[in-house]
Short mmCIF file of C-alpha atoms in Angstrom, two decimals:
data_model
loop_
_atom_site.label_atom_id
_atom_site.label_comp_id
_atom_site.label_asym_id
_atom_site.label_seq_id
_atom_site.Cartn_x
_atom_site.Cartn_y
_atom_site.Cartn_z
CA MET A 1 70.43 2.13 -27.54
CA LYS A 2 66.47 2.58 -28.71
CA PHE A 3 64.76 6.09 -28.78
CA ILE A 4 61.86 6.88 -27.40
CA PRO A 5 59.91 9.85 -28.14
CA LYS A 6 58.96 11.69 -25.61
CA ILE A 7 55.98 12.99 -27.48
CA SER A 8 54.03 9.92 -27.43
CA PHE A 9 53.78 9.64 -24.18
CA LYS A 10 52.29 13.20 -23.38
CA PHE A 11 49.83 12.18 -26.28
CA SER A 12 49.08 9.57 -24.53
CA PHE A 13 48.36 11.21 -20.63
CA SER A 14 46.31 14.10 -22.73
CA ILE A 15 43.69 11.27 -23.52
CA LYS A 16 43.69 9.59 -20.89
CA LYS A 17 43.24 13.30 -18.86
CA LEU A 18 40.91 14.00 -21.99
CA PHE A 19 38.10 11.65 -20.84
CA LYS A 20 38.94 12.03 -17.06
CA ASN A 21 37.61 15.61 -17.61
CA PHE A 22 34.56 14.38 -20.27
CA PHE A 23 33.25 11.66 -17.52
CA ILE A 24 33.32 13.84 -14.58
CA PHE A 25 31.45 16.22 -16.95
CA LEU A 26 29.36 14.01 -17.45
CA ALA A 27 28.61 12.58 -14.05
CA GLY A 28 28.12 16.24 -13.04
CA LEU A 29 25.48 16.65 -15.85
CA ILE A 30 23.15 13.57 -14.84
CA LEU A 31 23.74 14.43 -11.17
CA GLY A 32 22.13 17.61 -11.99
CA ALA A 33 19.78 16.82 -14.10
CA PHE A 34 18.55 14.10 -11.66
CA LEU A 35 18.83 16.55 -8.51
CA PHE A 36 16.89 19.61 -9.87
CA MET A 37 14.72 17.62 -12.16
CA PRO A 38 10.97 18.58 -11.84
CA TRP A 39 9.76 14.88 -10.18
CA GLU A 40 6.45 16.45 -9.45
CA VAL A 41 5.82 16.44 -13.63
CA ALA A 42 7.37 12.97 -13.83
CA TRP A 43 5.03 11.67 -10.89
CA HIS A 44 1.83 13.52 -12.26
CA GLN A 45 2.83 11.20 -15.60
CA ALA A 46 3.08 7.95 -13.65
CA PHE A 47 -0.44 8.35 -12.28
CA LYS A 48 -1.56 9.28 -15.67
CA LEU A 49 -0.08 5.97 -16.66
CA ALA A 50 -1.15 4.07 -13.60
CA ASP A 51 -5.12 5.36 -14.52
CA ALA A 52 -5.04 4.52 -18.24
CA LYS A 53 -3.78 0.79 -16.89
CA ILE A 54 -6.49 0.04 -14.46
CA SER A 55 -9.67 -0.05 -16.48
CA LYS A 56 -12.20 -1.07 -13.47
CA ALA A 57 -10.67 2.23 -11.73
CA THR A 58 -11.02 5.53 -12.11
CA ILE A 59 -8.12 7.65 -10.04
CA THR A 60 -7.76 11.53 -9.98
CA TRP A 61 -5.32 13.23 -7.32
CA GLY A 62 -4.32 17.22 -6.51
CA ASP A 63 -1.08 19.04 -5.83
CA PHE A 64 1.84 17.21 -4.89
CA VAL A 65 2.98 18.50 -2.11
CA SER A 66 6.91 17.51 -2.46
CA ALA A 67 8.06 15.09 -5.07
CA GLY A 68 12.08 13.55 -5.43
CA PRO A 69 13.14 11.03 -7.66
CA PHE A 70 12.59 8.24 -5.05
CA SER A 71 9.63 9.64 -3.21
CA PHE A 72 6.70 12.07 -3.08
CA GLU A 73 3.48 13.22 -1.14
CA VAL A 74 0.39 13.94 -3.07
CA THR A 75 -3.16 15.31 -1.72
CA ASN A 76 -6.56 14.41 -2.78
CA VAL A 77 -6.67 10.98 -4.18
CA HIS A 78 -9.89 9.53 -5.61
CA VAL A 79 -10.30 6.04 -6.55
CA LYS A 80 -13.65 5.43 -8.15
CA THR A 81 -14.29 1.78 -9.04
CA GLY A 82 -16.79 0.09 -11.57
CA LYS A 83 -19.22 -0.12 -9.29
CA GLY A 84 -19.40 3.56 -8.24
CA LEU A 85 -17.37 3.21 -4.49
CA THR A 86 -15.04 5.62 -4.33
CA VAL A 87 -12.26 5.45 -2.05
CA THR A 88 -10.13 8.78 -0.87
CA VAL A 89 -7.09 9.41 0.78
CA PRO A 90 -6.46 13.01 2.10
CA GLN A 91 -2.64 12.32 1.51
CA LEU A 92 -0.97 9.35 0.35
CA GLY A 93 2.54 9.76 0.52
CA MET A 94 5.05 7.03 -1.23
CA SER A 95 8.95 6.47 -0.90
CA LEU A 96 11.09 3.45 -2.57
CA GLY A 97 14.38 2.47 -1.04
CA PHE A 98 15.71 -0.78 0.35
CA SER A 99 14.87 -1.84 3.51
CA PRO A 100 12.10 -1.58 3.31
CA LEU A 101 11.24 -1.67 -0.49
CA LEU A 102 8.58 0.41 -0.50
CA GLU A 103 6.50 2.64 2.21
CA VAL A 104 3.00 3.64 1.52
CA ARG A 105 1.70 6.32 3.79
CA VAL A 106 -2.01 6.88 3.96
CA LYS A 107 -3.01 9.69 5.45
CA SER A 108 -6.42 10.65 6.82
CA GLY A 109 -6.56 12.11 10.14
CA PRO A 110 -4.31 9.19 11.61
CA THR A 111 -2.03 7.71 9.45
CA LEU A 112 -1.69 3.69 8.10
CA THR A 113 1.68 3.26 7.06
CA ALA A 114 2.33 0.03 4.89
CA ARG A 115 5.86 -1.20 4.40
CA LEU A 116 6.84 -3.93 1.96
CA PHE A 117 10.65 -6.23 2.55
CA GLN A 118 13.05 -8.12 0.50
CA THR A 119 11.98 -11.14 2.43
CA LYS A 120 8.36 -10.98 0.22
CA SER A 121 6.61 -9.44 4.01
CA LEU A 122 4.33 -6.68 4.27
CA THR A 123 3.63 -4.72 7.45
CA LEU A 124 0.45 -2.58 8.24
CA GLY A 125 0.57 -0.02 11.01
CA GLY A 126 -1.51 2.96 11.96
CA GLY A 127 -4.93 4.34 11.54
CA VAL A 128 -7.49 5.43 9.73
CA ASP A 129 -10.62 7.71 9.16
CA LEU A 130 -13.23 5.83 7.82
CA ALA A 131 -15.42 9.07 7.38
CA LYS A 132 -12.61 10.33 5.26
CA LEU A 133 -11.37 7.35 3.26
CA VAL A 134 -14.78 5.49 2.47
CA GLN A 135 -17.41 7.56 1.03
CA MET A 136 -20.08 5.32 1.96
CA GLU A 137 -23.27 7.65 3.74
CA GLY A 138 -23.19 6.66 7.49
CA LEU A 139 -19.65 5.00 7.54
CA GLY A 140 -17.42 6.51 9.54
CA GLY A 141 -14.88 6.03 13.05
CA LYS A 142 -11.50 5.63 13.31
CA VAL A 143 -9.88 2.67 13.36
CA ARG A 144 -6.32 1.08 14.84
CA ILE A 145 -5.08 -1.65 12.23
CA THR A 146 -1.70 -4.19 12.73
CA ALA A 147 -1.51 -6.61 10.45
CA ASP A 148 1.94 -8.66 9.05
CA VAL A 149 1.71 -10.82 5.55
CA GLY A 150 4.20 -13.20 3.97
CA PHE A 151 4.20 -14.05 0.15
CA PRO A 152 5.78 -17.20 -1.08
CA LYS A 153 6.98 -15.34 -4.29
CA TRP A 154 6.44 -11.82 -5.81
CA GLY A 155 3.00 -11.43 -7.68
CA ALA A 156 1.41 -14.96 -5.55
CA PRO A 157 -1.51 -14.35 -3.45
CA PRO A 158 -0.24 -14.28 0.68
CA ARG A 159 0.58 -17.62 2.47
CA THR A 160 0.76 -16.42 5.89
CA GLY A 161 -0.96 -13.19 8.37
CA SER A 162 -2.34 -11.78 10.95
CA LEU A 163 -4.50 -8.78 11.38
CA VAL A 164 -5.51 -6.96 14.40
CA VAL A 165 -7.94 -4.20 13.95
CA ARG A 166 -9.88 -2.60 16.72
CA SER A 167 -11.84 0.91 17.41
CA ASP A 168 -13.59 2.23 19.83
CA MET A 169 -16.29 2.86 17.67
CA VAL A 170 -17.51 2.34 14.18
CA GLU A 171 -20.66 4.42 12.63
CA ILE A 172 -22.35 1.50 10.55
CA PRO A 173 -24.98 2.96 7.80
CA GLY A 174 -28.47 2.89 8.52
CA GLY A 175 -27.83 5.28 11.76
CA MET A 176 -26.04 2.63 13.88
CA ALA A 177 -22.65 2.55 16.02
CA ALA A 178 -20.88 -0.11 17.48
CA GLU A 179 -18.83 0.19 20.36
CA ASP A 180 -15.17 -1.48 21.68
CA VAL A 181 -14.65 -2.76 18.03
CA ASN A 182 -11.67 -5.81 18.33
CA VAL A 183 -11.00 -8.20 15.28
CA ASN A 184 -8.29 -11.06 15.28
CA ALA A 185 -7.30 -12.99 12.33
CA VAL A 186 -4.85 -15.59 10.85
CA LEU A 187 -3.94 -16.26 7.40
CA ALA A 188 -2.58 -19.56 6.56
CA GLY A 189 -2.20 -20.79 2.90
CA LYS A 190 -6.19 -20.60 1.50
CA GLN A 191 -7.38 -20.69 5.03
CA PHE A 192 -8.30 -17.32 6.65
CA GLN A 193 -9.14 -18.37 10.67
CA LEU A 194 -10.94 -15.02 12.44
CA ASN A 195 -10.44 -15.97 16.37
CA SER A 196 -12.08 -13.64 17.62
CA PHE A 197 -14.63 -10.46 17.35
CA SER A 198 -16.34 -8.49 19.75
CA CYS A 199 -18.15 -5.17 19.79
CA GLY A 200 -19.81 -3.80 22.81
CA GLN A 201 -23.08 -1.00 22.92
CA PRO A 202 -25.77 -1.00 21.68
CA ILE A 203 -25.67 -4.78 20.59
CA PRO A 204 -22.91 -6.96 22.02
CA VAL A 205 -21.65 -9.42 19.86
CA THR A 206 -18.53 -12.77 20.36
CA ALA A 207 -18.00 -14.52 17.17
CA LYS A 208 -15.72 -16.85 15.40
CA GLY A 209 -15.37 -18.62 12.04
CA SER A 210 -13.67 -19.21 9.00
CA ALA A 211 -13.23 -19.53 5.25
CA THR A 212 -11.96 -20.91 2.42
CA LEU A 213 -10.31 -18.17 0.30
CA ASP A 214 -10.80 -18.27 -3.86
CA TRP A 215 -7.98 -16.43 -4.36
CA LYS A 216 -8.38 -16.04 -8.40
CA ARG A 217 -11.98 -15.11 -7.36
CA LEU A 218 -12.71 -13.78 -3.75
CA SER A 219 -16.07 -13.38 -3.98
CA ASN A 220 -16.61 -17.20 -4.74
CA SER A 221 -14.92 -18.30 -1.14
CA GLN A 222 -16.79 -19.95 1.37
CA TYR A 223 -17.14 -18.77 5.12
CA ASN A 224 -18.87 -19.79 8.09
CA ILE A 225 -19.25 -17.93 11.58
CA SER A 226 -20.71 -18.33 14.65
CA GLY A 227 -21.33 -16.27 18.29
CA THR A 228 -23.93 -14.59 20.54
CA THR A 229 -25.67 -11.68 20.60
CA THR A 230 -27.24 -9.75 23.85
CA PHE A 231 -30.14 -7.85 23.81
CA GLY A 232 -31.13 -6.77 27.51
CA GLU A 233 -31.07 -9.73 29.62
CA THR A 234 -31.53 -12.17 26.28
CA GLU A 235 -28.49 -14.03 25.36
CA ARG A 236 -28.92 -15.87 21.25
CA GLN A 237 -26.88 -17.67 19.74
CA PHE A 238 -26.40 -17.76 15.81
CA SER A 239 -24.86 -19.00 12.71
CA LYS A 240 -24.33 -17.80 8.92
CA SER A 241 -22.44 -19.71 6.25
CA GLY A 242 -22.64 -18.98 2.52
CA THR A 243 -19.85 -17.06 -0.26
CA LEU A 244 -18.38 -13.46 0.03
CA SER A 245 -20.08 -12.84 -2.87
CA LYS A 246 -22.76 -11.18 -0.57
CA PHE A 247 -20.21 -8.51 0.98
CA ILE A 248 -17.61 -8.31 -2.13
CA ASN A 249 -18.99 -6.48 -4.50
CA PHE A 250 -16.71 -4.35 -6.15
#
């Protein structure tokens, strides 16, 4: 009968136990670093990298209210474009996950939430305070937004979409204000269709229109719009067409 040394079994068992304990220790070390890492420092560096990569805008930010491996909340985010337009977000939040893949929260009094899903769709819901969001003299009002956009593939322009915008009052540069603003629009490929636009006092307006979008340079997109305005007892029709370069200048 062949003799099998017992020492071989003990040696093998000890090696397995040693590796098991080592991997438990390593996993605990990684988990500890993951849980207790100062994530506000990591997100701060991410913002610095974004600021360096975006050549046509400057980004500044305040303090991190909260920060973790997959989420953060930061105050006073300012984005200034090369044309001098400044967009301010009093508090910005972001979360990474599986469903949705990404959630962004813009808090300017009301909260506007954007969610990106694996189905290559983007949804918007909530509202913004224009006076706090866009630094433009005379612009103000709280606006409620609902939108749904579908993409053919990641990184490509949207293929389908819908947009509904409502506001009790929007203040317009120049000292005017439009009441009861309602916008309803849809997107199909390059065709943007303004199904309806309306606002009340001081000058009631109703309109419809469309645009053929140039996704490589939106300012070159062609549009046409027509509708009616009411001045006292007089109703007048109007019609305009041209390129969006008059309105997109940033």
